[in-house]
């Protein structure tokens, strides 16, 4: 009489119907050899790995805990926004980039530092994902709105309420750069003036043109050796116009 103990066990891999060689083993002969060749990893994890071979998948197991959560949050934000696709291979390139940077969090590096680490141009998908995920995590930590952006010397307009910017990827999102205005008093006045203009419905293009003009004026003041608002008068402004024209 044949009992259940006499029937050979089946390979643990769900897609394999072969029998194991004996009851001390959990895989068939071929998959047992593959498991040994892989360094005898955890059996349950090996089963998962075998099931995703040849399929589109994202593996975040090699990331530090905090970084893994940030990548997951970035992926969720992309899915919620439905603005662009997120190919798994691109995310895996971003994972390798983050591992190579040896950071515990996306916030450990600023955007320019991430670009330098990636040695990437403006449109390379993996660095775009890293930058987007970093911005999402930063917004989660700091919030968004004028209270967050106004103290910054580079305003990210897509984070400001009530301002319409053209649809673009994360690298070409509109920014207003006050960091190029070297005089602190002029920078502060410029920020106040620009916020007022934006609040009254001024277009982003016109606001950028205004900031560019202030930057040019800042360069002229540095050239003229003027470092106080009290020194700015009509003759100085006329000199500035001549300086710009030349």
Short mmCIF file of N, CA, C and O in Angstrom, two decimals, residues 85-146:
data_model
loop_
_atom_site.label_atom_id
_atom_site.label_comp_id
_atom_site.label_asym_id
_atom_site.label_seq_id
_atom_site.Cartn_x
_atom_site.Cartn_y
_atom_site.Cartn_z
N UNK A 85 5.23 58.09 -17.04
CA UNK A 85 5.45 56.69 -16.70
C UNK A 85 6.75 56.54 -15.91
O UNK A 85 7.63 57.41 -15.95
N UNK A 86 6.84 55.44 -15.18
CA UNK A 86 8.03 55.17 -14.38
C UNK A 86 8.51 53.76 -14.68
O UNK A 86 8.15 52.81 -13.97
N UNK A 87 9.30 53.58 -15.73
CA UNK A 87 9.77 52.23 -16.07
C UNK A 87 10.62 51.64 -14.95
O UNK A 87 11.47 52.33 -14.38
N UNK A 88 10.41 50.38 -14.60
CA UNK A 88 11.21 49.76 -13.54
C UNK A 88 12.71 49.84 -13.77
O UNK A 88 13.47 50.05 -12.83
N UNK A 89 13.16 49.67 -15.03
CA UNK A 89 14.60 49.70 -15.28
C UNK A 89 15.17 51.06 -14.92
O UNK A 89 16.31 51.17 -14.46
N UNK A 90 14.38 52.13 -15.14
CA UNK A 90 14.85 53.47 -14.81
C UNK A 90 14.97 53.65 -13.29
O UNK A 90 15.93 54.25 -12.79
N UNK A 91 14.01 53.10 -12.55
CA UNK A 91 14.07 53.19 -11.09
C UNK A 91 15.27 52.40 -10.56
O UNK A 91 15.96 52.85 -9.65
N UNK A 92 15.55 51.26 -11.17
CA UNK A 92 16.70 50.47 -10.73
C UNK A 92 18.01 51.20 -11.00
O UNK A 92 18.97 51.10 -10.23
N UNK A 93 18.07 51.98 -12.09
CA UNK A 93 19.26 52.81 -12.33
C UNK A 93 19.37 53.88 -11.24
O UNK A 93 20.48 54.19 -10.78
N UNK A 94 18.24 54.44 -10.82
CA UNK A 94 18.24 55.41 -9.75
C UNK A 94 18.67 54.77 -8.43
O UNK A 94 19.38 55.39 -7.62
N UNK A 95 18.26 53.53 -8.20
CA UNK A 95 18.68 52.79 -7.00
C UNK A 95 20.19 52.62 -6.98
O UNK A 95 20.86 52.84 -5.96
N UNK A 96 20.75 52.25 -8.12
CA UNK A 96 22.21 52.08 -8.20
C UNK A 96 22.93 53.41 -7.99
O UNK A 96 23.99 53.46 -7.35
N UNK A 97 22.34 54.48 -8.50
CA UNK A 97 22.91 55.81 -8.30
C UNK A 97 22.92 56.17 -6.82
O UNK A 97 23.92 56.67 -6.29
N UNK A 98 21.82 55.90 -6.13
CA UNK A 98 21.73 56.21 -4.70
C UNK A 98 22.70 55.36 -3.89
O UNK A 98 23.34 55.85 -2.95
N UNK A 99 22.83 54.10 -4.25
CA UNK A 99 23.79 53.24 -3.54
C UNK A 99 25.21 53.71 -3.75
O UNK A 99 26.04 53.70 -2.83
N UNK A 100 25.53 54.14 -4.98
CA UNK A 100 26.88 54.61 -5.27
C UNK A 100 27.19 55.91 -4.53
O UNK A 100 28.34 56.16 -4.17
N UNK A 101 26.16 56.71 -4.26
CA UNK A 101 26.36 57.97 -3.54
C UNK A 101 26.57 57.74 -2.04
O UNK A 101 26.98 58.66 -1.33
N UNK A 102 26.28 56.52 -1.56
CA UNK A 102 26.50 56.15 -0.16
C UNK A 102 25.80 57.12 0.80
O UNK A 102 26.41 57.62 1.75
N UNK A 103 24.52 57.38 0.56
CA UNK A 103 23.74 58.26 1.43
C UNK A 103 22.69 57.45 2.16
O UNK A 103 22.30 56.36 1.73
N UNK A 104 22.23 57.98 3.27
CA UNK A 104 21.16 57.33 4.03
C UNK A 104 19.80 57.92 3.69
O UNK A 104 18.77 57.34 4.00
N UNK A 105 19.81 59.10 3.06
CA UNK A 105 18.57 59.78 2.70
C UNK A 105 18.80 60.60 1.44
O UNK A 105 19.91 61.08 1.18
N UNK A 106 17.76 60.79 0.64
CA UNK A 106 17.85 61.64 -0.53
C UNK A 106 18.19 63.07 -0.16
O UNK A 106 18.78 63.81 -0.95
N UNK A 107 17.83 63.48 1.05
CA UNK A 107 18.08 64.85 1.50
C UNK A 107 19.52 65.08 1.91
O UNK A 107 19.90 66.22 2.21
N UNK A 108 20.32 64.02 1.92
CA UNK A 108 21.74 64.19 2.28
C UNK A 108 22.49 65.01 1.23
O UNK A 108 23.54 65.58 1.53
N UNK A 109 21.98 65.04 0.01
CA UNK A 109 22.61 65.81 -1.06
C UNK A 109 21.60 66.81 -1.63
O UNK A 109 20.40 66.50 -1.73
N UNK A 110 22.09 67.99 -1.99
CA UNK A 110 21.26 68.96 -2.69
C UNK A 110 21.14 68.55 -4.16
O UNK A 110 21.90 67.71 -4.66
N UNK A 111 20.20 69.18 -4.87
CA UNK A 111 19.99 68.81 -6.27
C UNK A 111 21.26 68.93 -7.11
O UNK A 111 21.58 67.99 -7.87
N UNK A 112 22.03 70.03 -7.03
CA UNK A 112 23.26 70.10 -7.83
C UNK A 112 24.25 68.99 -7.49
O UNK A 112 24.97 68.49 -8.37
N UNK A 113 24.27 68.58 -6.21
CA UNK A 113 25.18 67.51 -5.82
C UNK A 113 24.73 66.17 -6.40
O UNK A 113 25.57 65.34 -6.79
N UNK A 114 23.42 65.95 -6.47
CA UNK A 114 22.93 64.73 -7.10
C UNK A 114 23.28 64.71 -8.59
O UNK A 114 23.68 63.69 -9.14
N UNK A 115 23.15 65.87 -9.24
CA UNK A 115 23.48 65.94 -10.66
C UNK A 115 24.97 65.66 -10.88
O UNK A 115 25.36 64.97 -11.83
N UNK A 116 25.76 66.20 -9.99
CA UNK A 116 27.20 65.97 -10.10
C UNK A 116 27.52 64.50 -9.87
O UNK A 116 28.36 63.90 -10.56
N UNK A 117 26.86 63.89 -8.89
CA UNK A 117 27.09 62.47 -8.60
C UNK A 117 26.69 61.60 -9.79
O UNK A 117 27.31 60.58 -10.07
N UNK A 118 25.63 62.03 -10.49
CA UNK A 118 25.16 61.25 -11.64
C UNK A 118 25.91 61.58 -12.91
O UNK A 118 25.83 60.85 -13.89
N UNK A 119 26.64 62.74 -12.87
CA UNK A 119 27.31 63.23 -14.08
C UNK A 119 26.33 63.27 -15.24
O UNK A 119 26.62 62.84 -16.37
N UNK A 120 25.11 63.77 -14.94
CA UNK A 120 24.03 63.72 -15.92
C UNK A 120 23.71 65.09 -16.47
O UNK A 120 23.97 66.11 -15.84
N UNK A 121 23.12 65.07 -17.64
CA UNK A 121 22.60 66.30 -18.23
C UNK A 121 21.22 66.62 -17.67
O UNK A 121 20.82 66.11 -16.64
N UNK A 122 20.46 67.43 -18.38
CA UNK A 122 19.19 67.91 -17.87
C UNK A 122 18.05 66.92 -18.07
O UNK A 122 16.98 67.09 -17.50
N UNK A 123 18.22 65.91 -18.90
CA UNK A 123 17.05 65.10 -19.26
C UNK A 123 17.25 63.59 -19.03
O UNK A 123 16.51 62.79 -19.57
N UNK A 124 18.24 63.22 -18.25
CA UNK A 124 18.47 61.79 -18.04
C UNK A 124 17.45 61.25 -17.04
O UNK A 124 17.37 61.72 -15.89
N UNK A 125 16.64 60.24 -17.43
CA UNK A 125 15.52 59.80 -16.59
C UNK A 125 15.88 59.40 -15.16
O UNK A 125 15.17 59.79 -14.23
N UNK A 126 16.94 58.60 -14.90
CA UNK A 126 17.19 58.21 -13.51
C UNK A 126 17.41 59.39 -12.57
O UNK A 126 16.88 59.41 -11.45
N UNK A 127 18.17 60.39 -13.00
CA UNK A 127 18.41 61.53 -12.11
C UNK A 127 17.14 62.35 -11.96
O UNK A 127 16.91 62.97 -10.92
N UNK A 128 16.27 62.35 -12.98
CA UNK A 128 14.99 63.04 -12.85
C UNK A 128 14.16 62.42 -11.74
O UNK A 128 13.54 63.13 -10.94
N UNK A 129 14.17 61.09 -11.68
CA UNK A 129 13.40 60.42 -10.64
C UNK A 129 13.96 60.74 -9.26
O UNK A 129 13.21 61.02 -8.32
N UNK A 130 15.28 60.71 -9.13
CA UNK A 130 15.91 61.01 -7.84
C UNK A 130 15.55 62.44 -7.39
O UNK A 130 15.19 62.67 -6.24
N UNK A 131 15.62 63.39 -8.32
CA UNK A 131 15.33 64.79 -7.98
C UNK A 131 13.86 64.95 -7.61
O UNK A 131 13.51 65.64 -6.64
N UNK A 132 12.98 64.31 -8.37
CA UNK A 132 11.55 64.39 -8.05
C UNK A 132 11.26 63.78 -6.68
O UNK A 132 10.50 64.33 -5.89
N UNK A 133 11.84 62.61 -6.43
CA UNK A 133 11.61 61.96 -5.14
C UNK A 133 12.16 62.81 -4.00
O UNK A 133 11.55 62.92 -2.94
N UNK A 134 13.33 63.42 -4.23
CA UNK A 134 13.92 64.28 -3.21
C UNK A 134 13.00 65.46 -2.91
O UNK A 134 12.78 65.82 -1.75
N UNK A 135 12.44 66.08 -3.95
CA UNK A 135 11.54 67.21 -3.75
C UNK A 135 10.28 66.79 -3.01
O UNK A 135 9.77 67.52 -2.16
N UNK A 136 9.78 65.59 -3.33
CA UNK A 136 8.58 65.10 -2.65
C UNK A 136 8.85 64.90 -1.16
O UNK A 136 8.03 65.26 -0.31
N UNK A 137 10.01 64.32 -0.84
CA UNK A 137 10.37 64.09 0.56
C UNK A 137 10.58 65.43 1.28
O UNK A 137 10.16 65.61 2.43
N UNK A 138 11.25 66.36 0.60
CA UNK A 138 11.49 67.67 1.19
C UNK A 138 10.17 68.39 1.46
O UNK A 138 10.00 69.03 2.50
N UNK A 139 9.22 68.30 0.53
CA UNK A 139 7.91 68.92 0.72
C UNK A 139 7.16 68.27 1.87
O UNK A 139 6.45 68.95 2.62
N UNK A 140 7.31 66.96 2.00
CA UNK A 140 6.67 66.26 3.12
C UNK A 140 7.24 66.74 4.44
O UNK A 140 6.52 66.90 5.43
N UNK A 141 8.54 66.99 4.46
CA UNK A 141 9.20 67.44 5.70
C UNK A 141 8.90 68.91 6.01
O UNK A 141 8.59 69.26 7.15
N UNK A 142 9.02 69.78 4.99
CA UNK A 142 8.95 71.22 5.22
C UNK A 142 7.61 71.85 4.89
O UNK A 142 7.33 72.97 5.33
N UNK A 143 6.79 71.16 4.08
CA UNK A 143 5.56 71.76 3.62
C UNK A 143 5.80 72.57 2.35
O UNK A 143 6.90 72.61 1.81
N UNK A 144 4.75 73.22 1.86
CA UNK A 144 4.86 74.04 0.66
C UNK A 144 4.15 75.37 0.90
O UNK A 144 3.47 75.54 1.90
N UNK A 145 4.34 76.31 -0.02
CA UNK A 145 3.68 77.60 0.09
C UNK A 145 4.68 78.73 0.28
O UNK A 145 5.89 78.53 0.33
N UNK A 146 4.15 79.94 0.40
CA UNK A 146 5.01 81.11 0.52
C UNK A 146 5.87 81.08 1.77
O UNK A 146 7.00 81.55 1.77
#
